[in-house]
Coordinates of C-alpha atoms and ligand atoms in Angstrom, one line a residue:
M1 CA 149.6 112.9 130.5
F2 CA 146.6 115.3 129.1
T3 CA 148.8 118.3 130.3
R4 CA 151.7 116.9 128.5
L5 CA 150.0 116.2 125.5
L6 CA 148.0 119.7 125.2
G7 CA 151.6 121.0 125.9
N8 CA 153.2 119.0 122.8
R9 CA 150.3 119.9 120.7
L10 CA 150.7 123.7 121.4
K11 CA 154.6 123.2 120.6
N12 CA 154.0 121.5 117.4
A13 CA 151.5 124.3 116.6
A14 CA 153.9 127.2 117.5
G15 CA 157.0 125.1 115.6
D16 CA 154.4 125.2 112.5
K17 CA 153.6 129.2 112.6
K18 CA 157.5 129.7 112.3
E19 CA 158.1 127.1 109.7
E20 CA 155.1 128.8 107.6
K21 CA 156.5 132.0 108.3
K22 CA 159.9 131.0 107.1
L23 CA 158.7 129.5 104.0
M24 CA 156.3 132.3 103.3
K25 CA 159.1 135.0 103.4
Q26 CA 161.3 133.0 101.1
L27 CA 158.4 133.1 98.3
D28 CA 158.5 135.3 95.4
M29 CA 155.1 136.7 95.6
N30 CA 155.4 138.0 91.6
M31 CA 156.0 134.3 90.3
L32 CA 152.8 132.3 91.6
P33 CA 151.1 129.6 89.5
E34 CA 148.1 131.5 88.3
H35 CA 146.6 127.7 88.6
I36 CA 146.8 124.8 90.6
A37 CA 145.7 121.8 90.2
I38 CA 145.1 119.2 93.3
I39 CA 144.9 115.2 93.1
M40 CA 143.4 114.9 96.8
D41 CA 144.7 111.1 97.4
G42 CA 145.3 108.7 100.8
N43 CA 142.5 109.7 102.1
G44 CA 141.4 106.2 103.1
R45 CA 145.5 104.6 103.7
W46 CA 145.7 107.5 106.3
A47 CA 142.5 106.4 108.3
T48 CA 143.3 102.3 108.0
K49 CA 146.6 103.0 109.4
K50 CA 145.1 105.0 112.0
G51 CA 142.8 101.5 112.8
M52 CA 139.8 103.9 111.7
P53 CA 137.0 103.8 109.0
R54 CA 138.0 105.2 105.7
S55 CA 135.1 107.5 106.4
F56 CA 137.2 109.2 109.1
G57 CA 140.2 109.9 106.5
H58 CA 137.8 111.6 104.0
R59 CA 136.2 114.1 106.7
A60 CA 140.2 114.9 107.5
G61 CA 140.4 115.4 103.7
V62 CA 137.9 117.8 103.6
N63 CA 139.7 119.9 106.5
A64 CA 142.7 120.1 104.5
L65 CA 141.0 120.7 101.5
R66 CA 139.3 124.0 103.6
E67 CA 142.6 125.2 104.5
V68 CA 144.3 124.8 101.3
V69 CA 141.5 126.7 99.6
K70 CA 142.2 129.4 102.4
L71 CA 145.8 129.9 101.6
C72 CA 145.2 130.2 98.0
V73 CA 142.3 132.8 98.5
E74 CA 145.1 134.8 100.8
L75 CA 148.0 134.0 98.2
G76 CA 145.7 135.2 95.3
I77 CA 145.8 132.2 93.2
K78 CA 143.6 133.1 90.3
Y79 CA 142.5 129.2 89.7
L80 CA 142.4 126.1 91.9
T81 CA 141.1 122.8 90.4
V82 CA 140.8 119.9 93.1
Y83 CA 139.8 116.2 92.2
A84 CA 136.8 115.2 94.3
F85 CA 135.1 112.3 92.7
S86 CA 136.3 110.4 89.3
T87 CA 134.4 108.5 86.7
E88 CA 135.9 105.9 88.2
N89 CA 135.0 106.4 92.1
W90 CA 131.7 104.4 91.0
K91 CA 133.3 101.3 91.4
R92 CA 133.6 101.7 95.3
P93 CA 131.3 100.3 97.5
R94 CA 128.2 102.1 97.9
D95 CA 128.1 103.2 101.6
E96 CA 131.5 105.2 100.5
I97 CA 129.9 106.5 97.4
N98 CA 127.0 107.5 99.8
M99 CA 129.4 109.2 102.4
L100 CA 131.6 110.9 100.2
M101 CA 128.4 112.7 98.3
E102 CA 126.9 113.3 101.9
L103 CA 130.6 115.4 102.5
L104 CA 130.3 117.1 99.5
V105 CA 126.9 118.4 100.5
E106 CA 128.0 119.5 103.6
Y107 CA 130.6 121.1 102.6
L108 CA 129.1 122.8 100.3
N109 CA 126.6 123.9 103.1
K110 CA 129.1 125.0 105.6
E111 CA 131.7 126.7 103.2
I112 CA 129.6 128.6 101.0
E113 CA 129.3 131.7 103.2
E114 CA 132.9 131.8 103.7
L115 CA 133.7 131.3 99.8
C116 CA 131.6 133.9 99.0
A117 CA 132.9 136.4 101.2
N118 CA 136.1 135.6 99.9
N119 CA 135.0 136.1 96.4
V120 CA 135.2 132.9 95.2
K121 CA 133.6 131.5 91.7
I122 CA 132.7 127.6 91.8
N123 CA 132.9 125.8 88.6
P124 CA 131.9 122.2 88.7
M125 CA 133.5 119.9 86.3
G126 CA 132.0 116.6 85.2
I127 CA 128.8 115.0 84.2
I128 CA 126.6 116.3 87.4
S129 CA 123.6 115.2 86.4
E130 CA 124.7 111.9 87.0
L131 CA 125.3 112.9 90.8
P132 CA 122.6 111.4 93.7
P133 CA 119.5 114.3 93.5
Q134 CA 120.7 116.5 96.5
A135 CA 124.2 116.7 95.5
Q136 CA 123.2 118.3 92.6
E137 CA 121.1 120.6 94.7
A138 CA 124.0 121.5 96.3
V139 CA 126.4 122.0 93.2
T140 CA 123.3 124.5 91.4
M141 CA 123.2 126.3 94.6
A142 CA 126.8 126.5 95.2
V143 CA 127.1 127.9 91.4
Q144 CA 124.1 130.2 91.7
R145 CA 125.7 131.8 94.8
T146 CA 129.1 132.3 93.6
K147 CA 128.7 132.9 89.9
G148 CA 128.9 136.7 90.1
N149 CA 132.1 136.6 92.0
T150 CA 135.5 137.7 91.0
G151 CA 138.2 136.3 92.6
M152 CA 139.7 132.8 93.0
V153 CA 138.1 130.1 90.4
F154 CA 137.5 127.0 92.2
N155 CA 136.9 123.9 89.8
V156 CA 135.8 121.0 91.4
A157 CA 136.0 118.0 89.5
L158 CA 133.2 115.6 90.6
N159 CA 131.9 112.6 88.5
Y160 CA 135.1 114.1 86.2
G161 CA 137.3 112.0 84.1
G162 CA 140.1 113.2 81.6
R163 CA 138.5 111.0 78.8
A164 CA 135.1 111.6 79.4
E165 CA 135.9 115.0 79.1
L166 CA 137.8 115.0 75.5
V167 CA 134.6 112.5 74.3
Q168 CA 132.2 114.8 75.4
A169 CA 134.0 117.8 73.6
V170 CA 135.1 115.8 70.3
R171 CA 131.4 115.3 70.0
R172 CA 130.2 118.6 70.7
I173 CA 132.2 120.2 68.1
G174 CA 130.8 117.1 65.8
E175 CA 127.7 118.5 66.3
K176 CA 128.6 121.8 65.5
I177 CA 130.3 120.3 62.3
Q178 CA 126.9 118.4 61.5
R179 CA 124.9 122.0 61.8
G180 CA 127.5 123.7 59.8
E181 CA 128.4 126.1 62.8
L182 CA 131.9 125.2 62.1
Q183 CA 134.3 123.5 59.7
V184 CA 136.5 120.6 60.0
E185 CA 139.5 122.8 59.1
D186 CA 138.9 125.3 61.4
V187 CA 139.5 122.7 64.5
D188 CA 142.8 123.8 66.4
E189 CA 143.4 123.4 69.9
T190 CA 142.2 127.0 70.8
V191 CA 138.8 125.1 69.6
V192 CA 139.0 122.0 71.6
N193 CA 140.1 124.1 74.8
N194 CA 137.0 125.9 74.4
H195 CA 135.0 123.0 75.0
L196 CA 136.5 121.9 77.9
Y197 CA 135.2 122.4 81.9
T198 CA 138.1 124.7 81.7
A199 CA 137.4 126.9 78.8
G200 CA 139.0 130.3 79.2
Q201 CA 141.1 129.4 81.8
P202 CA 145.0 128.8 81.5
D203 CA 146.3 125.5 82.3
P204 CA 147.4 124.3 85.1
D205 CA 151.3 125.4 86.1
L206 CA 151.5 123.0 88.7
L207 CA 149.8 119.7 89.6
I208 CA 150.2 118.0 93.4
R209 CA 150.0 114.8 93.8
P210 CA 149.9 113.6 97.6
S211 CA 150.1 109.8 98.8
G212 CA 153.0 108.7 97.1
D213 CA 151.5 107.6 94.0
Y214 CA 152.6 108.3 90.6
R215 CA 150.1 108.6 88.4
I216 CA 147.8 110.9 86.7
S217 CA 144.4 108.8 87.3
N218 CA 142.3 110.2 84.5
F219 CA 142.5 114.0 85.0
L220 CA 142.9 117.0 83.3
L221 CA 144.6 114.9 80.6
W222 CA 144.5 117.7 77.8
Q223 CA 144.8 120.7 80.1
L224 CA 148.1 119.4 82.2
A225 CA 150.4 119.2 78.2
Y226 CA 153.1 121.3 80.2
T227 CA 152.4 121.4 83.8
E228 CA 155.3 121.0 86.4
F229 CA 154.2 118.1 88.5
W230 CA 155.0 118.3 92.8
L231 CA 154.7 114.8 94.5
T232 CA 155.1 114.4 98.1
S233 CA 154.3 110.9 100.1
T234 CA 152.2 112.9 102.6
M235 CA 148.9 111.7 102.6
W236 CA 145.9 114.5 101.8
P237 CA 144.9 114.8 105.3
D238 CA 148.2 115.9 106.8
F239 CA 148.6 118.3 103.8
G240 CA 149.0 121.5 105.6
R241 CA 149.9 125.0 104.5
I242 CA 153.7 124.4 104.8
D243 CA 153.4 121.5 102.4
L244 CA 152.0 124.1 100.0
L245 CA 154.3 126.5 100.6
K246 CA 157.0 124.0 99.9
A247 CA 155.5 122.9 96.6
L248 CA 155.3 126.9 95.5
L249 CA 159.2 127.3 96.7
D250 CA 160.0 124.1 94.5
F251 CA 158.0 125.2 91.3
Q252 CA 159.5 128.8 91.6
G253 CA 162.7 127.0 91.0
R254 CA 161.5 125.2 88.1
E255 CA 162.9 126.1 85.0
R256 CA 159.7 125.9 82.3
R257 CA 160.5 125.6 78.6
F258 CA 157.6 124.1 76.9
G259 CA 159.2 122.5 74.8
G260 CA 161.6 125.1 73.7
L261 CA 165.0 126.2 74.5
V262 CA 165.8 128.4 77.6
H263 CA 168.1 131.7 76.6
N264 CA 170.5 133.0 79.0
Ligands
FPP1 C1 141.1 109.8 97.3 O1 141.4 109.3 98.1 C2 139.9 110.8 97.7 C3 138.9 110.8 96.9 C4 138.6 109.6 96.2 C5 137.6 111.8 97.7 C6 138.4 113.2 97.5 C7 137.8 113.7 98.6 C8 137.7 114.6 99.4 C9 139.1 115.5 99.9 C10 136.9 114.8 100.5 C11 135.6 115.0 99.5 C12 135.5 116.7 98.5 C13 134.9 117.3 98.7 C14 135.1 118.7 97.4 C15 133.8 117.8 99.6 P1 141.5 107.4 98.3 O2 139.8 107.1 99.2 O3 141.5 106.8 97.2 O4 142.8 107.2 99.3 P2 143.2 105.8 99.4 O5 144.1 106.4 97.9 O6 144.2 105.8 100.4 O7 142.6 104.9 99.2

């Protein structure tokens, strides 16, 4: 029984490697998105379906994240943004919130060496000062340790909401106007952009949402204006290298017009 199970597993892994290789061959390395955003959804449902606690799903979600970060680095993606905890997630049971915060601390502490070795720079997005002290410490450590890195920028949205981000930007712009540092007529899209957590970054080219839901869920409301969406029913813990490659290939077949016309 055990030997058969192991045999099947090895066979599946070999099949996956073969498919990955095939997809990789089809990929145009000159047409990759500069910026990928991901709503890591479906951890809870994935676990419940297996008769396991939701925490099991979040833990599996971290493994999926690790794989995706690795592949993005390998491909030379410049910006990766992931939605790890939203301003609305505080409505969840205290135990689940604590567990997510512990996972965050564990992830950052465990992965920091690898992230540094891969030249990844961590940019937290959200109101970090409202996180539990240990989570704040881990985030500060990760920012400090990676601040000199020049490779992929890894935006981690924590206690993040698109509306809260815009409110904060409006307030900061208003304060500058009050102090006479900025004129009302000078407020344009660039000024707004410069007051977001993604200041200086290109907008996401591709948004990936697993788990079969078709929602933005208060994520990057300004930045997603012309982003291509790729949705899949696969739950986040099952999302792997093959899924990311499929999303990238699909993206490469899209015609992006940004509201204009494409001339042949
Ligand atoms: C959504 O699944 C996922 C979250 C609210 C958290 C995402 C977090 C992780 C993948 C792990 C922690 C992140 C880091 C950076 C360590 P859900 O719980 O809403 O799933 P459901 O919709 O099936 O209930």
